[in-house]
Coordinates of C-alpha atoms in Angstrom, one line a residue:
X1 CA 98.5 69.0 51.1
X2 CA 102.1 69.4 52.3
X3 CA 102.9 66.1 50.7
X4 CA 101.4 67.3 47.4
X5 CA 103.6 70.4 47.4
X6 CA 106.8 68.4 48.3
X7 CA 106.2 65.9 45.5
X8 CA 105.3 68.5 42.9
X9 CA 108.2 70.9 43.6
X10 CA 110.8 68.3 44.4
X11 CA 110.7 67.3 40.8
X12 CA 110.8 70.9 39.5
X13 CA 113.5 72.4 41.7
X14 CA 116.1 72.8 38.9
X15 CA 113.6 74.4 36.6
X16 CA 112.6 77.0 39.2
X17 CA 116.3 77.8 40.0
X18 CA 116.8 79.0 36.4
X19 CA 113.3 80.4 35.4
X20 CA 113.9 84.0 34.4
X21 CA 111.0 85.5 36.4
X22 CA 111.9 83.7 39.7
X23 CA 115.6 84.6 39.2
X24 CA 115.2 88.3 38.2
X25 CA 111.6 89.3 38.0
X26 CA 110.8 93.0 38.3
X27 CA 109.0 92.5 41.6
X28 CA 112.2 91.5 43.4
X29 CA 113.5 95.0 44.0
X30 CA 109.9 96.1 44.9
X31 CA 109.8 93.5 47.6
X32 CA 113.2 94.6 49.0
X33 CA 112.1 98.2 49.0
X34 CA 108.7 97.5 50.5
X35 CA 110.4 95.5 53.3
X36 CA 112.2 98.7 54.4
X37 CA 115.6 96.9 54.8
X38 CA 118.4 99.0 56.1
X39 CA 121.1 96.3 56.7
X40 CA 120.3 95.6 60.3
X41 CA 117.2 93.4 60.0
X42 CA 116.5 89.7 60.5
X43 CA 114.3 88.5 57.6
X44 CA 112.2 85.4 57.2
X45 CA 111.4 84.2 53.6
X46 CA 108.4 81.9 53.4
X47 CA 108.2 79.3 50.6
X48 CA 111.7 80.3 49.5
X49 CA 111.8 77.9 46.5
X50 CA 115.1 78.3 44.8
X51 CA 116.0 81.1 47.2
X52 CA 115.9 84.1 44.9
X53 CA 113.9 86.4 47.2
X54 CA 116.1 85.3 50.2
X55 CA 119.2 86.2 48.3
X56 CA 117.8 89.6 47.2
X57 CA 117.0 90.4 50.8
X58 CA 120.3 89.1 52.1
X59 CA 122.1 91.9 50.3
X60 CA 120.2 94.5 52.4
X61 CA 119.7 92.7 55.7
X62 CA 121.9 91.3 58.5
X63 CA 120.5 87.8 58.4
X64 CA 117.9 85.8 56.4
X65 CA 116.2 82.6 57.4
X66 CA 114.7 80.9 54.3
X67 CA 112.1 78.1 54.8
X68 CA 110.4 75.7 52.4
X69 CA 108.6 72.4 52.6
X70 CA 110.6 70.8 49.8
X71 CA 114.1 69.5 50.6
X72 CA 115.1 69.5 46.9
X73 CA 114.2 73.2 46.6
X74 CA 116.2 74.0 49.7
X75 CA 119.2 72.1 48.4
X76 CA 119.0 74.0 45.1
X77 CA 118.7 77.3 46.9
X78 CA 121.7 76.6 49.2
X79 CA 123.8 75.6 46.2
X80 CA 122.8 78.8 44.4
X81 CA 123.6 81.0 47.4
X82 CA 127.0 79.3 47.8
X83 CA 127.8 79.9 44.2
X84 CA 127.1 83.6 44.7
X85 CA 129.1 83.6 48.0
X86 CA 126.1 84.7 50.1
X87 CA 126.7 83.3 53.6
X88 CA 124.1 85.2 55.6
X89 CA 121.1 82.9 54.8
X90 CA 120.0 79.9 56.9
X91 CA 117.9 77.4 54.9
X92 CA 115.4 75.3 56.9
X93 CA 112.7 72.9 56.1
X94 CA 109.5 74.2 57.7
X95 CA 105.7 74.6 57.1
X96 CA 104.5 78.3 56.8
X97 CA 101.4 77.3 58.8
X98 CA 103.5 76.0 61.7
X99 CA 106.7 78.1 62.0
X100 CA 109.4 76.8 64.4
X101 CA 110.3 80.3 65.7
X102 CA 109.7 82.3 68.8
X103 CA 107.2 85.3 68.9
X104 CA 108.6 88.5 67.6
X105 CA 111.8 86.9 66.1
X106 CA 111.8 88.8 62.8
X107 CA 111.8 92.4 61.5
X108 CA 110.4 91.5 58.1
X109 CA 108.8 88.5 56.4
X110 CA 108.7 88.0 52.7
X111 CA 106.7 85.5 50.6
X112 CA 107.0 85.4 46.8
X113 CA 105.1 83.1 44.3
X114 CA 104.2 80.7 47.1
X115 CA 101.0 81.8 48.9
X116 CA 98.7 80.3 46.3
X117 CA 99.9 76.9 47.6
X118 CA 98.9 77.5 51.2
X119 CA 96.1 75.2 52.3
X120 CA 95.2 77.4 55.3
X121 CA 96.1 81.0 54.4
X122 CA 94.6 82.5 57.5
X123 CA 96.7 80.3 59.7
X124 CA 99.8 81.4 57.8
X125 CA 98.8 85.1 58.3
X126 CA 98.4 84.4 62.0
X127 CA 101.9 82.8 62.1
X128 CA 103.5 85.7 60.2
X129 CA 102.0 88.1 62.7
X130 CA 103.2 86.0 65.6
X131 CA 106.8 85.8 64.5
X132 CA 107.0 89.5 63.5
X133 CA 108.0 92.1 66.0
X134 CA 105.5 95.0 66.4
X135 CA 105.8 97.3 63.5
X136 CA 107.4 94.6 61.4
X137 CA 106.6 94.3 57.7
X138 CA 105.1 91.4 55.8
X139 CA 105.7 91.7 52.0
X140 CA 103.8 89.3 49.8
X141 CA 104.1 88.9 46.0
X142 CA 101.9 86.5 44.3
X143 CA 99.6 85.9 41.4
X144 CA 96.2 87.6 42.0
X145 CA 92.9 86.7 40.5
X146 CA 90.9 89.4 38.8
X147 CA 87.9 90.8 40.8
X148 CA 85.6 89.6 38.0
X149 CA 84.1 86.2 39.1
X150 CA 84.4 84.6 35.6
X151 CA 88.0 85.7 35.2
X152 CA 88.8 84.5 38.7
X153 CA 87.3 81.0 37.9
X154 CA 89.2 80.8 34.6
X155 CA 92.6 81.6 36.2
X156 CA 92.2 79.3 39.1
X157 CA 91.0 76.5 36.9
X158 CA 94.0 76.6 34.5
X159 CA 96.3 76.9 37.5
X160 CA 94.9 73.8 39.1
X161 CA 95.0 71.8 35.9
X162 CA 98.6 72.7 35.5
X163 CA 99.6 72.1 39.1
X164 CA 97.5 69.9 41.5
X165 CA 99.2 71.5 44.5
X166 CA 97.6 74.8 43.6
X167 CA 95.1 76.0 46.2
X168 CA 93.9 79.5 45.1
X169 CA 95.0 82.7 43.5
X170 CA 93.2 85.2 45.8
X171 CA 91.8 88.5 44.5
X172 CA 93.7 91.6 45.7
X173 CA 90.7 92.7 47.7
X174 CA 90.6 89.3 49.4
X175 CA 94.3 89.6 50.4
X176 CA 93.7 93.1 51.8
X177 CA 90.7 92.0 53.7
X178 CA 92.4 88.9 55.2
X179 CA 95.5 90.8 56.2
X180 CA 93.5 93.6 57.9
X181 CA 91.4 91.0 59.7
X182 CA 94.6 89.4 60.9
X183 CA 96.1 92.5 62.6
X184 CA 97.9 94.2 59.7
X185 CA 97.7 97.6 58.0
X186 CA 97.8 96.4 54.4
X187 CA 98.2 98.1 51.0
X188 CA 98.9 97.1 47.5
X189 CA 102.2 98.7 46.4
X190 CA 102.8 97.2 42.9
X191 CA 100.9 95.5 40.1
X192 CA 102.4 93.8 37.0
X193 CA 101.5 91.3 34.4
X194 CA 103.9 88.4 33.5
X195 CA 103.8 87.2 29.9
X196 CA 104.1 83.4 29.9
X197 CA 104.9 81.0 27.2
X198 CA 102.3 78.3 27.7
X199 CA 104.5 75.3 26.7
X200 CA 107.3 76.4 29.1
X201 CA 104.8 77.2 31.9
X202 CA 103.3 73.7 31.7
X203 CA 106.7 71.9 31.2
X204 CA 108.1 73.5 34.4
X205 CA 105.5 71.6 36.4
X206 CA 105.6 68.5 34.2
X207 CA 101.9 68.9 33.5
X208 CA 100.6 65.7 31.8
X209 CA 99.7 66.1 28.1
X210 CA 96.0 65.4 28.8
X211 CA 95.9 68.3 31.3
X212 CA 97.7 70.5 28.9
X213 CA 95.0 69.6 26.3
X214 CA 92.3 70.6 28.7
X215 CA 94.0 74.0 29.3
X216 CA 94.4 74.5 25.6
X217 CA 90.7 73.7 25.1
X218 CA 89.7 76.3 27.7
X219 CA 91.9 78.9 25.9
X220 CA 90.1 78.0 22.6
X221 CA 86.7 78.4 24.1
X222 CA 87.4 81.6 26.1
X223 CA 85.1 84.5 25.6
X224 CA 86.5 87.7 24.1
X225 CA 86.5 89.3 27.6
X226 CA 88.6 86.5 29.0
X227 CA 90.9 86.6 26.0
X228 CA 91.5 90.3 26.6
X229 CA 91.8 90.0 30.4
X230 CA 94.6 87.4 30.1
X231 CA 96.0 88.3 26.7
X232 CA 95.5 84.8 25.5
X233 CA 97.7 83.7 22.6
X234 CA 97.3 80.7 20.3
X235 CA 100.5 80.4 18.3
X236 CA 102.7 80.0 20.3
X237 CA 100.1 79.6 23.0
X238 CA 100.5 81.6 26.2
X239 CA 98.9 84.2 28.4
X240 CA 99.6 87.1 30.8
X241 CA 99.5 86.3 34.5
X242 CA 98.5 89.2 36.9
X243 CA 100.9 89.6 39.9
X244 CA 100.6 92.0 42.9
X245 CA 103.0 93.0 45.7
X246 CA 101.3 93.8 49.0
X247 CA 102.9 95.3 52.1
X248 CA 101.3 94.7 55.5
X249 CA 102.6 96.2 58.7
X250 CA 102.0 94.4 62.0
X251 CA 99.9 96.8 64.1

């Protein structure tokens, strides 16, 4: 699975560095606020991608360590940080399920638009708890599946067709349950929907034309309830992706 992620995102690094949501999405300030940063904290950003979350946190923290599996993503992130003259971020290649840090190293951990790629999400939660100090905050922002089973299946199906490194968009209730079972006090602090242009969404991951055709067919055959749930559009084709920000405090 780690190899799948490296291959998929190594080819897409430049696209993610400039995509408007990743660069300036409305959840970024929510993440910073939920992390409770005062300027003195050491922050870990998991699955940093092009580094936008790490850079947002760096403006409000003493030090940020940003990790990702994909060297090309880390290189793009380091270049972007250098162009913005942000020198308080350390970029490191690392697996979120096997973090190379001592217990209690960080005051806060952030993870944005990456958790749906984690092959063993419970292991990642355990690792986050381990590297956080007592009372530290884990702030997660990711696509969340609706609680309705059919809508859940629809979203995860199109996500997997678009990107074979996709594992699962969990439901909000699943995230809260897993985090609480993992030793956190967890709450959902923000919900939003992101309107996506389908052609751009697919092109960012270089989705093969035959897979795009399958997604378009699923859109065409969607029930009225699914069309309403995801605001499916036909011309130009696209949909609305549900996103949530969750804050979890290490107990």
